[in-house]
GROMACS .gro file of C-alpha atoms in nm:
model
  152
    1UNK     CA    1  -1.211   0.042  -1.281
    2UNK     CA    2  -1.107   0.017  -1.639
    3UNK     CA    3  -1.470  -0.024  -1.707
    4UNK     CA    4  -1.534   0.293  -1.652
    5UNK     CA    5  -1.311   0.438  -1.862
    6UNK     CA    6  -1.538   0.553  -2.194
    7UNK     CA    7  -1.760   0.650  -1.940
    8UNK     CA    8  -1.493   0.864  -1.779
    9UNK     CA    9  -1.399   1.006  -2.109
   10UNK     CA   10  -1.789   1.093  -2.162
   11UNK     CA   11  -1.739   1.315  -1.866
   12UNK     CA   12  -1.451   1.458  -1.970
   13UNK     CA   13  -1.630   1.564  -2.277
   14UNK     CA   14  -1.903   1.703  -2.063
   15UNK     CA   15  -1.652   1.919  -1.829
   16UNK     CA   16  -1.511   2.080  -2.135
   17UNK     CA   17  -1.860   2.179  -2.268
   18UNK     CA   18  -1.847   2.369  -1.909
   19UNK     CA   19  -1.541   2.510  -1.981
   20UNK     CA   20  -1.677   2.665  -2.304
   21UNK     CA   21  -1.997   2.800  -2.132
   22UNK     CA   22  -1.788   2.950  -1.838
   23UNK     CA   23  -1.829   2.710  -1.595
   24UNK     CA   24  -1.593   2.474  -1.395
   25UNK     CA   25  -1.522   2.209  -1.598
   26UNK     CA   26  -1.713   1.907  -1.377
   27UNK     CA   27  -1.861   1.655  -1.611
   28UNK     CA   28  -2.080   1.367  -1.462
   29UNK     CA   29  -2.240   1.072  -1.613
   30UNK     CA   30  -2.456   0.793  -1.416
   31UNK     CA   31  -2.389   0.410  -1.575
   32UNK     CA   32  -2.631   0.161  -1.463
   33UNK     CA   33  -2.431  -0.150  -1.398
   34UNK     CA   34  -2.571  -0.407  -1.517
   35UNK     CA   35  -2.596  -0.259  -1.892
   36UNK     CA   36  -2.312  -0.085  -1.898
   37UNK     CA   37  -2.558   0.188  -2.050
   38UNK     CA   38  -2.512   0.590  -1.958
   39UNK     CA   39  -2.892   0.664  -1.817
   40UNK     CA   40  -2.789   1.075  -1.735
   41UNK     CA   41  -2.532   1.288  -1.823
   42UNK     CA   42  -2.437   1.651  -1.696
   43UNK     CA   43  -2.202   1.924  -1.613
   44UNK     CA   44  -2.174   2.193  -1.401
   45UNK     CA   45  -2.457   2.476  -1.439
   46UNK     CA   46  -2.424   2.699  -1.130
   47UNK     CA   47  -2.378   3.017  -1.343
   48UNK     CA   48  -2.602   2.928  -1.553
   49UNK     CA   49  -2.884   2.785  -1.312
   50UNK     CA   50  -2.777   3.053  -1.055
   51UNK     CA   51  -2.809   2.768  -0.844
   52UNK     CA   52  -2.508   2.716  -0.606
   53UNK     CA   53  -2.651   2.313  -0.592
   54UNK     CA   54  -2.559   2.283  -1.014
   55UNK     CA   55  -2.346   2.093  -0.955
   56UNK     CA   56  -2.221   1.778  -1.228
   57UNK     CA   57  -2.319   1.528  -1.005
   58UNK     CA   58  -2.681   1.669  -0.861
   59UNK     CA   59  -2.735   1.713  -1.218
   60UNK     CA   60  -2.696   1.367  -1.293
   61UNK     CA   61  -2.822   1.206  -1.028
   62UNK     CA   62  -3.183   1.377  -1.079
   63UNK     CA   63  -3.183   1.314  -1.393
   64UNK     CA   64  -3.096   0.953  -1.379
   65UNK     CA   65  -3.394   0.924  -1.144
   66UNK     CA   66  -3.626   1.093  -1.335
   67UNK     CA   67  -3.490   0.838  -1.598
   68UNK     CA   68  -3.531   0.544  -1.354
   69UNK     CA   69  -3.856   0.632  -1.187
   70UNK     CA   70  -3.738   0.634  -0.872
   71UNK     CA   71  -3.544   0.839  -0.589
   72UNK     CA   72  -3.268   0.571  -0.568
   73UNK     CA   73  -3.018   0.470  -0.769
   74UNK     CA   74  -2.899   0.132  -0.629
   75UNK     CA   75  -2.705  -0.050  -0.894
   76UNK     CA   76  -2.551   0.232  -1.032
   77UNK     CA   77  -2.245   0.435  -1.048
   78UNK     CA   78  -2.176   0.782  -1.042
   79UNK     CA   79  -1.849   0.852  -1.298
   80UNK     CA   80  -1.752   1.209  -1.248
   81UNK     CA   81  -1.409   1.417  -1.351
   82UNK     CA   82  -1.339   1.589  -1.014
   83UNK     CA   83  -1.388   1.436  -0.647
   84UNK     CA   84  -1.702   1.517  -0.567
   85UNK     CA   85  -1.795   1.734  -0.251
   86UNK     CA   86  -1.975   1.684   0.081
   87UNK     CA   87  -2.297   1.847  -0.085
   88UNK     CA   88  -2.254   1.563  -0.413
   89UNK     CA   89  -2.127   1.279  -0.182
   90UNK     CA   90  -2.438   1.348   0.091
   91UNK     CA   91  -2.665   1.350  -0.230
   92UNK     CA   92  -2.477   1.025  -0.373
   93UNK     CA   93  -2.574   0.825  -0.071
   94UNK     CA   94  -2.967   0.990  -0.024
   95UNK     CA   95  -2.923   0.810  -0.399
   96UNK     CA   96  -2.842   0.472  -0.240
   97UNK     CA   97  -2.559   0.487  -0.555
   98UNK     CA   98  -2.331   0.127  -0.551
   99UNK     CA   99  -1.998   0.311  -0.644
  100UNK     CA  100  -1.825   0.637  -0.748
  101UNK     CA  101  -1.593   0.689  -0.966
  102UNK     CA  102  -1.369   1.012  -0.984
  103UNK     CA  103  -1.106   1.104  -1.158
  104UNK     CA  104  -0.875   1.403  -1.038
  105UNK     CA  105  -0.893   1.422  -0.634
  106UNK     CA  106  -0.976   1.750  -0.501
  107UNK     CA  107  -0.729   1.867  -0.166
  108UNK     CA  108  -0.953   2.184  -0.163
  109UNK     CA  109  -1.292   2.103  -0.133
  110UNK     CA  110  -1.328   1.713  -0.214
  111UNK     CA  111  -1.552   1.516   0.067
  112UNK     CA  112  -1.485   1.156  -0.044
  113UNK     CA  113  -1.055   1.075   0.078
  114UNK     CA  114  -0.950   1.433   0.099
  115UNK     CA  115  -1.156   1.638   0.361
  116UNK     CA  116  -1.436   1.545   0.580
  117UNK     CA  117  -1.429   1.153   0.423
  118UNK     CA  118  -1.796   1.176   0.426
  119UNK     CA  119  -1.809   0.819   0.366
  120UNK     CA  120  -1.572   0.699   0.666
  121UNK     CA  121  -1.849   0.845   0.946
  122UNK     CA  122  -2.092   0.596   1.134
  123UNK     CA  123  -2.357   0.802   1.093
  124UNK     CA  124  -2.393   0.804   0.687
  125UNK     CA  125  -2.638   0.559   0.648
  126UNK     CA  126  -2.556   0.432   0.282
  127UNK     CA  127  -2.224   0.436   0.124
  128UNK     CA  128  -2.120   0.392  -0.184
  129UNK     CA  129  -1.747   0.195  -0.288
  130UNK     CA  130  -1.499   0.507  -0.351
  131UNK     CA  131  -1.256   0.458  -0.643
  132UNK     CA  132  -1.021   0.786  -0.761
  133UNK     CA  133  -0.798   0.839  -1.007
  134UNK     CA  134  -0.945   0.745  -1.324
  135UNK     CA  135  -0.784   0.931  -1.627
  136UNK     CA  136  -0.638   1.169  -1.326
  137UNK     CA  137  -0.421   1.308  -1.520
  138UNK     CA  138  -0.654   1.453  -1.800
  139UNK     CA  139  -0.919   1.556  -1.539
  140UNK     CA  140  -0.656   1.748  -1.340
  141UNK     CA  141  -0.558   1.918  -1.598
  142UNK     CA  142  -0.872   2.061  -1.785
  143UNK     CA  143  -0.917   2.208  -1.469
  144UNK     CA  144  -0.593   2.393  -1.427
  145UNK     CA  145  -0.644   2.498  -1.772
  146UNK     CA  146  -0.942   2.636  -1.659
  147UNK     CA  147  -0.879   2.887  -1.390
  148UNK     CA  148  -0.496   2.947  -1.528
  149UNK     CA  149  -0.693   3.123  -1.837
  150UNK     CA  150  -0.919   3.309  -1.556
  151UNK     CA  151  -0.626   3.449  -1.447
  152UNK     CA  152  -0.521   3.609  -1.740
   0.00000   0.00000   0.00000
């Protein structure tokens, strides 16, 4: 997992460029694997988009197969800052992605180990190898930062 981590800190980067647009700081890159190479990069655009589907990950994921040619993204791996969702993780397996890679876990509305587990059900066709807590820590915390100075 250590791998991952300048991609990790990429997305990190990328979630606090949300932050300073208004949005929730998600930030998202896609690594193919066997360069080591970010192919897309995003963060989280629903206010922006007005598009509840903005998220960090969708983002990435269409642009890395706009970047690839191709609808799937087999030999890849998603590297995003919060766990994502049941919308992201359905999306990350239509993707045919190898792995994920997420760094704070989300109790609320995560869909990878907290949740529905999307990935644990016989009926998802593809899934990808689920690894969490990458730079935890920092990702956690850009968050709380986040909505504690939303509060104010």
């Amino acid at each position: 997992m250590e791998k991952y981590l300048p991609h990790m800190q990429q997305a990190l980067a990328l979630a606090a460029a949300a932050a300073a647009m208004g949005e929730v700081p998600v930030g998202a890159v896609v690594v193919d694997d066997a360069t080591g190479a970010i192919i897309a990069a995003a963060h989280n655009q629903n206010i922006a988009l007005n598009d509840p589907t903005a998220h960090a990950e969708v983002l990435a994921m269409r642009a890395a197969c706009q970047a690839r040619g191709s609808r799937y993204l087999d030999g890849c791996t998603l590297v995003v800052t919060l766990e994502p969702c049941v919308m992201c993780a359905g999306a990350a397996s239509w993707a045919r992605l190898d792995r994920i890679v997420y760094g704070a876990a989300d109790p609320k509305t995560g869909g990878l180990n907290q949740g529905p587990a999307v990935f644990t059900h016989a009926t998802t066709h593809h899934k990808p190898q689920v690894m969490g807590g990458l730079l935890a820590p920092a990702c956690a915390q850009i968050l709380k930062d986040f909505f504690q100075a939303k509060r104010v």
